Short mmCIF file of N, CA and C in Angstrom, two decimals:
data_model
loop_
_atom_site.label_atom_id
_atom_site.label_comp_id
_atom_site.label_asym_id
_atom_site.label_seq_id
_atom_site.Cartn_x
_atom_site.Cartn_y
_atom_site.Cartn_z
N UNK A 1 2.80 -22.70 -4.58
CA UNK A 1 1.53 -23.03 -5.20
C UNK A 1 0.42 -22.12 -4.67
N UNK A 2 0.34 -21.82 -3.34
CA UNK A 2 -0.58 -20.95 -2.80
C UNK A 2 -0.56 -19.85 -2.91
N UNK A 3 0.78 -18.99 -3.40
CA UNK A 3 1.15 -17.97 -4.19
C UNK A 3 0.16 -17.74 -5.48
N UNK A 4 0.38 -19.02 -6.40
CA UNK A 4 0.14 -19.03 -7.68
C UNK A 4 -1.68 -18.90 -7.75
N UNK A 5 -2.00 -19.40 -6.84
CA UNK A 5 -3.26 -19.53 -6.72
C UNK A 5 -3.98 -18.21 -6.03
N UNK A 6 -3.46 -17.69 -5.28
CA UNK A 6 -3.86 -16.07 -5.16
C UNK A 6 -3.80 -15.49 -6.12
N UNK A 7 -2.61 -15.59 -6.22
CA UNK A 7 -2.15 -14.35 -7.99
C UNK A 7 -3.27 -14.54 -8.70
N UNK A 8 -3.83 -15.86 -9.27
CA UNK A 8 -4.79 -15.85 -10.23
C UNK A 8 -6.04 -16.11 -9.96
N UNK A 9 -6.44 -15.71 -8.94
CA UNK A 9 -8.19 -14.98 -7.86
C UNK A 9 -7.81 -14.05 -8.26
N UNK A 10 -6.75 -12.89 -7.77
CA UNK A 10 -6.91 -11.58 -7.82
C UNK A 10 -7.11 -11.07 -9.30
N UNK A 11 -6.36 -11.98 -10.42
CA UNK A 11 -6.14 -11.62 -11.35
C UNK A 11 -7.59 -11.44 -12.31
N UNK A 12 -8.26 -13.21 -11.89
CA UNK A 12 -9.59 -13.19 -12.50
C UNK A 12 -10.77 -12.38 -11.91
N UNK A 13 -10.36 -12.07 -10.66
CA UNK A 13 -11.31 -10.73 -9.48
C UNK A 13 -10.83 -9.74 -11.06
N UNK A 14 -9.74 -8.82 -11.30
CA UNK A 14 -9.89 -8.11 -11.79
C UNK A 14 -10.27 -8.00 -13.20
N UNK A 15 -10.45 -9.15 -13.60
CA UNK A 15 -10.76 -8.95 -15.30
C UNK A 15 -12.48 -9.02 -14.80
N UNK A 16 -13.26 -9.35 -14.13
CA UNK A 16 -14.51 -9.42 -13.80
C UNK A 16 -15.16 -8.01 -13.74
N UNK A 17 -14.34 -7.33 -13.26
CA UNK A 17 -13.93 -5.69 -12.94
C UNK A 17 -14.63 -5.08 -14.08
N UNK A 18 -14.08 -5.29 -15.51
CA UNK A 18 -14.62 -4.64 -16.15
C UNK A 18 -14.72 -5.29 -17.43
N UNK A 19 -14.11 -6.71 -17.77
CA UNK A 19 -14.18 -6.79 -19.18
C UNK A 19 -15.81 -7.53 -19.83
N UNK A 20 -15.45 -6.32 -21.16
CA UNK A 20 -16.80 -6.78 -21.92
C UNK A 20 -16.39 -7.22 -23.47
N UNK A 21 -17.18 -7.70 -23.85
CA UNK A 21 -16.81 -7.67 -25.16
C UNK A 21 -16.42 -7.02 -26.42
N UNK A 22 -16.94 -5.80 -25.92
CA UNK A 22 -16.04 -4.67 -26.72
C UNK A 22 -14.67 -4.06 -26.38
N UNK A 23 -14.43 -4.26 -25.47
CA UNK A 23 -12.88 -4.14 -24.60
C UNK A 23 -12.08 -4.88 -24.94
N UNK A 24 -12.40 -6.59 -25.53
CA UNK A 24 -11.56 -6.87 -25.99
C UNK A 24 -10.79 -7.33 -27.25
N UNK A 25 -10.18 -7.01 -27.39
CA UNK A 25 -8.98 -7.39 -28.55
C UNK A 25 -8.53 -8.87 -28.81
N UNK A 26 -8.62 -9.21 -30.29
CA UNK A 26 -9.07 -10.99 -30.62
C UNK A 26 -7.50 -11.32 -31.49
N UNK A 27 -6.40 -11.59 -31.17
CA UNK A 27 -5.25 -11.98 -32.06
C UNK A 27 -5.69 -13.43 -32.84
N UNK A 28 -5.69 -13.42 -34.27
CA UNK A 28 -5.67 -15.14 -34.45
C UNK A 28 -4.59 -15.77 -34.34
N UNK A 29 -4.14 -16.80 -34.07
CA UNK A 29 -3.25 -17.39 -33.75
C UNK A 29 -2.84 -18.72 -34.78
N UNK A 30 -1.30 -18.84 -35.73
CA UNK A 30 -0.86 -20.01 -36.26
C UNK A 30 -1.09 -21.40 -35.44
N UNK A 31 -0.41 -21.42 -34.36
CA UNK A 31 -0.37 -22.75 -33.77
C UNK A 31 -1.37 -22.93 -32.09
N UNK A 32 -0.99 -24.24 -31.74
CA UNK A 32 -1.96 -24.34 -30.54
C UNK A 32 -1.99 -23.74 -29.48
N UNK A 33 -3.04 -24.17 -28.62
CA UNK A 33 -3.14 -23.45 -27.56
C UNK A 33 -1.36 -23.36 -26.86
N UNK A 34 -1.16 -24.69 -26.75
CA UNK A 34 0.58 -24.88 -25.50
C UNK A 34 1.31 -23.77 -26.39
N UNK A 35 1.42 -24.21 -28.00
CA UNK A 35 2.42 -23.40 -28.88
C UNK A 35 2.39 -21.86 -28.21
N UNK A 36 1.29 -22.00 -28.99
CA UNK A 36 1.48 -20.01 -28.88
C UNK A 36 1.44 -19.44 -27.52
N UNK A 37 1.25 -19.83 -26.22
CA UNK A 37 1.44 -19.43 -24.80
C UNK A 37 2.79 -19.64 -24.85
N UNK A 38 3.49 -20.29 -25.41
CA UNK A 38 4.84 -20.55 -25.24
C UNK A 38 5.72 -19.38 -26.20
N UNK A 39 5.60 -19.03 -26.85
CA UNK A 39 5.61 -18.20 -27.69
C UNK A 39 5.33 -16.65 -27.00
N UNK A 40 4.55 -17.01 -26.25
CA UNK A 40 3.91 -15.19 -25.37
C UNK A 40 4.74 -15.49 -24.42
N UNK A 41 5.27 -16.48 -23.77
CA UNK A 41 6.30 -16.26 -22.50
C UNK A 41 7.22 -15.77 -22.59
N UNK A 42 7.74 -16.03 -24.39
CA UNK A 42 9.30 -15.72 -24.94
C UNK A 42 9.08 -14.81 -25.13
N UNK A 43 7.75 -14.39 -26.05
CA UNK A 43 8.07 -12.87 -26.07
C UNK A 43 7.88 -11.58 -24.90
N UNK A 44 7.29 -11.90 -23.78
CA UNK A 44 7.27 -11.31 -22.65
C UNK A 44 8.43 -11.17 -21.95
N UNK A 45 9.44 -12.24 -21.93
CA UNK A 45 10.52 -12.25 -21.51
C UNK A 45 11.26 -11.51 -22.18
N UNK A 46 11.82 -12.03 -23.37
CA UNK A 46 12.47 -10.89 -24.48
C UNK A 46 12.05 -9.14 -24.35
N UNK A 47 10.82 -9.15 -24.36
CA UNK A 47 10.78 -7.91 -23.52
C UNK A 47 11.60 -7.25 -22.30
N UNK A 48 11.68 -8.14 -21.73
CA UNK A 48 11.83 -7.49 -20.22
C UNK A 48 11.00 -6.97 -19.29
N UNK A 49 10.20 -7.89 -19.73
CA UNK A 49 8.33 -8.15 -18.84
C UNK A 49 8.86 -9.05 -17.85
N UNK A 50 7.96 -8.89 -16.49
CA UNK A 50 8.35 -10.11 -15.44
C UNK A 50 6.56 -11.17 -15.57
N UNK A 51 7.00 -12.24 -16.12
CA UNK A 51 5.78 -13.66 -15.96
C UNK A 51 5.01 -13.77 -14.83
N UNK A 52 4.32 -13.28 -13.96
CA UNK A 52 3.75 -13.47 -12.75
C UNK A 52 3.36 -15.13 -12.37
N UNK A 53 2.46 -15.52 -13.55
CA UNK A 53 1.70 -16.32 -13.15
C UNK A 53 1.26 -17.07 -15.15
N UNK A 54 1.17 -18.54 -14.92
CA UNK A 54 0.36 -18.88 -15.90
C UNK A 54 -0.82 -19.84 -15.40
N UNK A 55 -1.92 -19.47 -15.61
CA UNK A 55 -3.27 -20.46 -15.15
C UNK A 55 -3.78 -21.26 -16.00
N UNK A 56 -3.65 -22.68 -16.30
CA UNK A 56 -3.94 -23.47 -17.10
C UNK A 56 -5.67 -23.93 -16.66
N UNK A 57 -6.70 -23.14 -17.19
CA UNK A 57 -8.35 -23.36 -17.24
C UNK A 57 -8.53 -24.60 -17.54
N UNK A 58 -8.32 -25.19 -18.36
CA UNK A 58 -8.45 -26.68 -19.03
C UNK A 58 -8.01 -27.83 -17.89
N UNK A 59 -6.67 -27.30 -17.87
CA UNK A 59 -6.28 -28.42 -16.75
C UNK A 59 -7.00 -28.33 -15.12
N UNK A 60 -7.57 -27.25 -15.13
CA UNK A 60 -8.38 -26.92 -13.65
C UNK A 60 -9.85 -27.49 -13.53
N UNK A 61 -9.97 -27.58 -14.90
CA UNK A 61 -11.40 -27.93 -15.45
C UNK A 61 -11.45 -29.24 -14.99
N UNK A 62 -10.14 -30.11 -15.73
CA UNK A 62 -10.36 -31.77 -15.45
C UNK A 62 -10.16 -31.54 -13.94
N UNK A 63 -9.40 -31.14 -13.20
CA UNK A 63 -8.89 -31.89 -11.84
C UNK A 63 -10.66 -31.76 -11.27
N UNK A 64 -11.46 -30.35 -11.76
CA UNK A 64 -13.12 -30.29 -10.93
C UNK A 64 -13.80 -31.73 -11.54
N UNK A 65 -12.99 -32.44 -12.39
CA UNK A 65 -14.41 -33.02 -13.08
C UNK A 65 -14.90 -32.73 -14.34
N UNK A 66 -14.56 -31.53 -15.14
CA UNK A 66 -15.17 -31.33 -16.31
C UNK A 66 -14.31 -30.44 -17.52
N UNK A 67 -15.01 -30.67 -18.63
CA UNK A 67 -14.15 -30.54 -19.94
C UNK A 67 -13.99 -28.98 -20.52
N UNK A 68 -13.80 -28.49 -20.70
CA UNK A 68 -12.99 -27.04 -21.08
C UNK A 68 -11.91 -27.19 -22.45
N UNK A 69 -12.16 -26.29 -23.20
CA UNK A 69 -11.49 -26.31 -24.12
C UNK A 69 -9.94 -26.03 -23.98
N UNK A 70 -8.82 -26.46 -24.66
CA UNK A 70 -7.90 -25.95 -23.52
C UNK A 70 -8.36 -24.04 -24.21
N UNK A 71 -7.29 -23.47 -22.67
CA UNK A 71 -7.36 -21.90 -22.26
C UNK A 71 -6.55 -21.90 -21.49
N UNK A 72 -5.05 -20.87 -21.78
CA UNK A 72 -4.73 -20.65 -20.87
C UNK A 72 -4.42 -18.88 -20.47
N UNK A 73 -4.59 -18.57 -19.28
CA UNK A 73 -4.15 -17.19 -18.85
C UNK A 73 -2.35 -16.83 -18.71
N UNK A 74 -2.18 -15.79 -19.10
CA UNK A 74 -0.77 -15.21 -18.64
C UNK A 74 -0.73 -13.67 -17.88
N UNK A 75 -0.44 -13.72 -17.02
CA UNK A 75 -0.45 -12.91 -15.91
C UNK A 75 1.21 -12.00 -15.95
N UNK A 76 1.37 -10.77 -16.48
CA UNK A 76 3.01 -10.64 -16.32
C UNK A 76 2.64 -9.21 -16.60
N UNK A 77 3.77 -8.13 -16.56
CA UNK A 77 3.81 -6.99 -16.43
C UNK A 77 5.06 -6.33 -16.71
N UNK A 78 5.26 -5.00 -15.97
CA UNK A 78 6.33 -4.34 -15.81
C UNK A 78 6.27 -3.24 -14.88
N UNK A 79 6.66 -3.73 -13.94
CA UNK A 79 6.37 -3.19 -12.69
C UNK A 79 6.55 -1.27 -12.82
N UNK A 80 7.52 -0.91 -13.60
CA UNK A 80 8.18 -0.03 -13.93
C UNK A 80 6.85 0.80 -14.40
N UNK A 81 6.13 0.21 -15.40
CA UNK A 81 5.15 0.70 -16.28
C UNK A 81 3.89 1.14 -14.63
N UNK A 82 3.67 -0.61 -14.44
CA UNK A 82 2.35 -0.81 -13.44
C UNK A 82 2.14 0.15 -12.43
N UNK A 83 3.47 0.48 -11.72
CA UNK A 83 3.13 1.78 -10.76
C UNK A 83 3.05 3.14 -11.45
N UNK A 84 3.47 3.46 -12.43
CA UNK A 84 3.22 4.85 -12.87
C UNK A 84 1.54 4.82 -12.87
N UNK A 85 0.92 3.57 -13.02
CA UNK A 85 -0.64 3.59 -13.43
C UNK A 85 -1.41 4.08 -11.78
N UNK A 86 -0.59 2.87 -11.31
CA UNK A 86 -0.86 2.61 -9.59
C UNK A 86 -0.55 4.23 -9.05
N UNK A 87 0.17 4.83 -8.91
CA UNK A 87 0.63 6.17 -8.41
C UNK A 87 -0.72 7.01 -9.09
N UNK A 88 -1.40 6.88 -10.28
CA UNK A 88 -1.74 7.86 -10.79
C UNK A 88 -3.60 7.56 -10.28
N UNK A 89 -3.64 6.21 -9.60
CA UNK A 89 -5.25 5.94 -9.59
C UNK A 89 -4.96 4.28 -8.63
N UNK A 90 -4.59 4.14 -7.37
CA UNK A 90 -3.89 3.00 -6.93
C UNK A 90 -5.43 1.53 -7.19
N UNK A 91 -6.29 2.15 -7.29
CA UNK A 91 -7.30 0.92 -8.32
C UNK A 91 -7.12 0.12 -9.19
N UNK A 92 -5.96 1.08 -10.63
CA UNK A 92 -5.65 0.48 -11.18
C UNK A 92 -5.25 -1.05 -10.65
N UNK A 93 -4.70 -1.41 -9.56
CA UNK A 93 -4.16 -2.47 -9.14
C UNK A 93 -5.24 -4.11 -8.83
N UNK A 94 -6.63 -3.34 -9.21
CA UNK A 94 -7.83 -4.19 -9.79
C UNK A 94 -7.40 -4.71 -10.72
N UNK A 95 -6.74 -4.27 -11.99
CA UNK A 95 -6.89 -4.99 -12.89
C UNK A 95 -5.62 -4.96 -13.63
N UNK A 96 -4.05 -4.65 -12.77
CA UNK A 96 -2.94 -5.42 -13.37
C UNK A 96 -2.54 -6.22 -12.17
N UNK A 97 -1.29 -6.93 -12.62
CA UNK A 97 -1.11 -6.78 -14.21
C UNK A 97 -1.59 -7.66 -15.20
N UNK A 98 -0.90 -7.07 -16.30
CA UNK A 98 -1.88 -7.25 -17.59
C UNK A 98 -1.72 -8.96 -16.99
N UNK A 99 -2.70 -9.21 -18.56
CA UNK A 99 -3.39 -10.30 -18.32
C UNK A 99 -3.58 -10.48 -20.40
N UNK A 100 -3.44 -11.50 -20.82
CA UNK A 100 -3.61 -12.71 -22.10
C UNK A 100 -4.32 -14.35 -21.69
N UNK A 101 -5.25 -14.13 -22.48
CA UNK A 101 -5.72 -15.76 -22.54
C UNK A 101 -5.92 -16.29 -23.67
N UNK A 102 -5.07 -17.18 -23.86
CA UNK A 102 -4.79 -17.91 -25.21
C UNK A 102 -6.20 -19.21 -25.17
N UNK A 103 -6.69 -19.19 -26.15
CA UNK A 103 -7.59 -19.86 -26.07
C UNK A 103 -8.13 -20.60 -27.54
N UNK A 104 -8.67 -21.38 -27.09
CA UNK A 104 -9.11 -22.42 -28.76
C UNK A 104 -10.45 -22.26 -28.44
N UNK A 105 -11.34 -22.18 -29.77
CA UNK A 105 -13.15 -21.70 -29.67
C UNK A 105 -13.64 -23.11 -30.43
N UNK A 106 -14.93 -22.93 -30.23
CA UNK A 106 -15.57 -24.47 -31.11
C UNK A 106 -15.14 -24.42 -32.43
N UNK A 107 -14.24 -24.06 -33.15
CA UNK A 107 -14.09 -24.09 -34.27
C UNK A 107 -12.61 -25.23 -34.55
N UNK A 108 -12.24 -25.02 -33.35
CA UNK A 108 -10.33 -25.90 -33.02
C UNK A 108 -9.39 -24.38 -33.21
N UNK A 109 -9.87 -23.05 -33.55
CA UNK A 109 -9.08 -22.00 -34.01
C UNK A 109 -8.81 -21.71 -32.39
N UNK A 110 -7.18 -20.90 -32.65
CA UNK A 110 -6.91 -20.52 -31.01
C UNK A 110 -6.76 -18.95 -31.54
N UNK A 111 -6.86 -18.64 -30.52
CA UNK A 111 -6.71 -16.66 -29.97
C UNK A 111 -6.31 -16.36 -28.78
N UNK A 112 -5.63 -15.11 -29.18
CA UNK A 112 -4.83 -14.40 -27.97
C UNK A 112 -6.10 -13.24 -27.80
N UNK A 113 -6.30 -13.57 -26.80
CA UNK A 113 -7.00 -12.12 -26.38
C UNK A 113 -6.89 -11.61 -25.17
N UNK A 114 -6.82 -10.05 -25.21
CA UNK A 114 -6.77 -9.11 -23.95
C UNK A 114 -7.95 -8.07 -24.09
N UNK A 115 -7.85 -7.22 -23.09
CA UNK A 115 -8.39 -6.31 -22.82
C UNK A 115 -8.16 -4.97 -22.83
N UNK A 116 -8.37 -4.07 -23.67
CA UNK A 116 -7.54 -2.95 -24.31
C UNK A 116 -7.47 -1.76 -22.40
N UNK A 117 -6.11 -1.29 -22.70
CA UNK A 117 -5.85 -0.94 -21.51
C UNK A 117 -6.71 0.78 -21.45
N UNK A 118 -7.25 1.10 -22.14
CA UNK A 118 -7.57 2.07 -22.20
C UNK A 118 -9.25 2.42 -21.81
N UNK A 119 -9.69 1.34 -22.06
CA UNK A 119 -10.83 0.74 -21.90
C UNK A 119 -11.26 0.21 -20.15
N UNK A 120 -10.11 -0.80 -20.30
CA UNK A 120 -9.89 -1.31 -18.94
C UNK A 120 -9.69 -0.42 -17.93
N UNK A 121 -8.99 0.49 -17.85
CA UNK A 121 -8.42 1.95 -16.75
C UNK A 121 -9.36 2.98 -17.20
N UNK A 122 -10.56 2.97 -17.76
CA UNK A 122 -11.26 4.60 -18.18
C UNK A 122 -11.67 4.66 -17.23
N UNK A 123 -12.40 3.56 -16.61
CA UNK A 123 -13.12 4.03 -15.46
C UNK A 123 -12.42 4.77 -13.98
N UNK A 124 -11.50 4.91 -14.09
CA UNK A 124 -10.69 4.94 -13.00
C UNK A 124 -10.44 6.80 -13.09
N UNK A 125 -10.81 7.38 -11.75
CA UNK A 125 -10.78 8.76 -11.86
C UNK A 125 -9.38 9.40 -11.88
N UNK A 126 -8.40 8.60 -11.58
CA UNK A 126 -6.69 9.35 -11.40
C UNK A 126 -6.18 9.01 -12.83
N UNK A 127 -6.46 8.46 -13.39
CA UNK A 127 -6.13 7.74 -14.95
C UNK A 127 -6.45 8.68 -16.28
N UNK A 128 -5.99 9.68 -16.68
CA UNK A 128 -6.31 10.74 -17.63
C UNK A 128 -6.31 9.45 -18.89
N UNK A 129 -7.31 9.89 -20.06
CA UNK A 129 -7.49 9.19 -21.18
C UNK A 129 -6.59 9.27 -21.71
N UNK A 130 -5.77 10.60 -22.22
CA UNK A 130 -4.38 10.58 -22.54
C UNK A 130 -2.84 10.09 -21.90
N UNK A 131 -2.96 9.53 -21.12
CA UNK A 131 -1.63 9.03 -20.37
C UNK A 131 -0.83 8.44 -21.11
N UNK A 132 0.19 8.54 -21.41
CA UNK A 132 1.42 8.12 -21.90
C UNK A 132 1.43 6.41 -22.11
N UNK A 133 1.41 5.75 -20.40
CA UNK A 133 1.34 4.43 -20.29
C UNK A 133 0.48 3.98 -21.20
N UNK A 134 -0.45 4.64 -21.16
CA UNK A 134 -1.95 3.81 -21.94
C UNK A 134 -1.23 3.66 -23.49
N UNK A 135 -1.04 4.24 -24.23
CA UNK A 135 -0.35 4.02 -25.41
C UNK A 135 0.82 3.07 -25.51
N UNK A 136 1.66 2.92 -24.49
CA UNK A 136 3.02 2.39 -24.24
C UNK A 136 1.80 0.61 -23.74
N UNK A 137 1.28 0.74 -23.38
CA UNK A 137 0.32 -0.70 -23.03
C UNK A 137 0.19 -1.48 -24.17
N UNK A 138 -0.79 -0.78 -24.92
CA UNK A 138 -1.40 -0.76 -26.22
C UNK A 138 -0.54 -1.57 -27.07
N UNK A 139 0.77 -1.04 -27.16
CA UNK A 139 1.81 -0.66 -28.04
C UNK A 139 1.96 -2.32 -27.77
N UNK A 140 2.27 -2.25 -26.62
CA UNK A 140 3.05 -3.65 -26.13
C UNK A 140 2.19 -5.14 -25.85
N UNK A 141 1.06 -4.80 -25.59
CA UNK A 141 0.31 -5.80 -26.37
C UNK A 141 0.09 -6.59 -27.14
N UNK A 142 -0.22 -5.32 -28.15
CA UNK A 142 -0.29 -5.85 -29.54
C UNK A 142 0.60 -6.70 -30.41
N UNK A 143 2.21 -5.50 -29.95
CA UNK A 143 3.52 -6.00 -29.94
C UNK A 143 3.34 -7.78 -29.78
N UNK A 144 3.49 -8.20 -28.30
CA UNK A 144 3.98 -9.70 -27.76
C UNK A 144 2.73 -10.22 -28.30
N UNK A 145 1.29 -9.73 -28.35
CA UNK A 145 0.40 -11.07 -29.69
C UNK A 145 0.42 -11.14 -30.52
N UNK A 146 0.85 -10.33 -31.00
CA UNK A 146 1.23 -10.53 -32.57
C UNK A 146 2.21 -11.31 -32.73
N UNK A 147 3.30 -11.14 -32.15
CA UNK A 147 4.65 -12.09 -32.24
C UNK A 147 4.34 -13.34 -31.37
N UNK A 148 3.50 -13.66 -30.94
CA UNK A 148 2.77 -14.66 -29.91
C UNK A 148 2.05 -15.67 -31.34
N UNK A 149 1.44 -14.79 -32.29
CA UNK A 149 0.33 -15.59 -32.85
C UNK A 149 0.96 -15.78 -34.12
N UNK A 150 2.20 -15.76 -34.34
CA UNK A 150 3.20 -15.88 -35.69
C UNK A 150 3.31 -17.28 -35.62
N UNK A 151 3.48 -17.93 -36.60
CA UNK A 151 4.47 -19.04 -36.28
C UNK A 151 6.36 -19.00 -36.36
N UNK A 152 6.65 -17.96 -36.08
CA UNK A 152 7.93 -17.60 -35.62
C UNK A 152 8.10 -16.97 -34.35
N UNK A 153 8.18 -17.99 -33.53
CA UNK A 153 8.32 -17.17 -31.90
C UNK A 153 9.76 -17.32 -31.81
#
């Protein structure tokens, strides 16, 4: 548990790092908040992504005392990918690995959203705009929310 609870300080330390609202990327989503996180685990897995961490906001909300829409974070990667970034600018390690927060807005509508990796790593001086990974990120993103926000997981 004290694991899980570092992992996701460092994780929300790094999305603080840099995300804005133009950085990020809005999937709509068929089903609910639980559905479609469940749905991004399978498809992360099916990948051959490793799950780090999932942070349930909502449920953290009640244990403080207060109401939150549900939200949840997914924390997972590919280590394989993550150090080619890490080797090339070891900062990068601010802000993987990646990171999805499935979330429902005042409307009852849920969304997958991230933070485009290209955006996220510009600032970083060892990180060329053209890097390979950055596309292969992108790719895979889009990939597991999209198949995240189907109603066929």
């Amino acid at each position: 548990m004290k694991q899980l609870i570092t992992a996701a300080i460092f994780a929300l330390m790094g999305s603080m790092v840099s995300a804005n609202e133009e950085s990020v990327t809005h999937v709509e989503a068929v089903g609910d908040v639980a559905e479609t996180m469940s749905g991004l685990q399978k498809a992360v897995n099916e990948a051959g992504a490793t799950v780090f961490a999932m942070v349930d906001h909502a449920e953290g909300a009640e244990r403080a005392g207060m109401d939150l829409a549900p939200a949840q974070l997914l924390i997972f990667g590919n280590p394989k990918m993550g150090t080619q970034v890490m080797q090339d600018d070891i900062l990068a390690g601010l802000h993987l690995p990646m990171k999805v927060l499935v979330y429902e807005d005042e409307d009852g509508q849920v969304y997958l959203a991230y933070e485009d990796p290209a955006i996220m790593l510009g600032n970083l001086s060892g990180v060329a705009p053209g890097a390979t990974y950055i596309a292969e990120m992108r790719a895979a993103l889009s990939k597991l929310t999209n198949k995240a926000a189907s109603a066929d997981h």
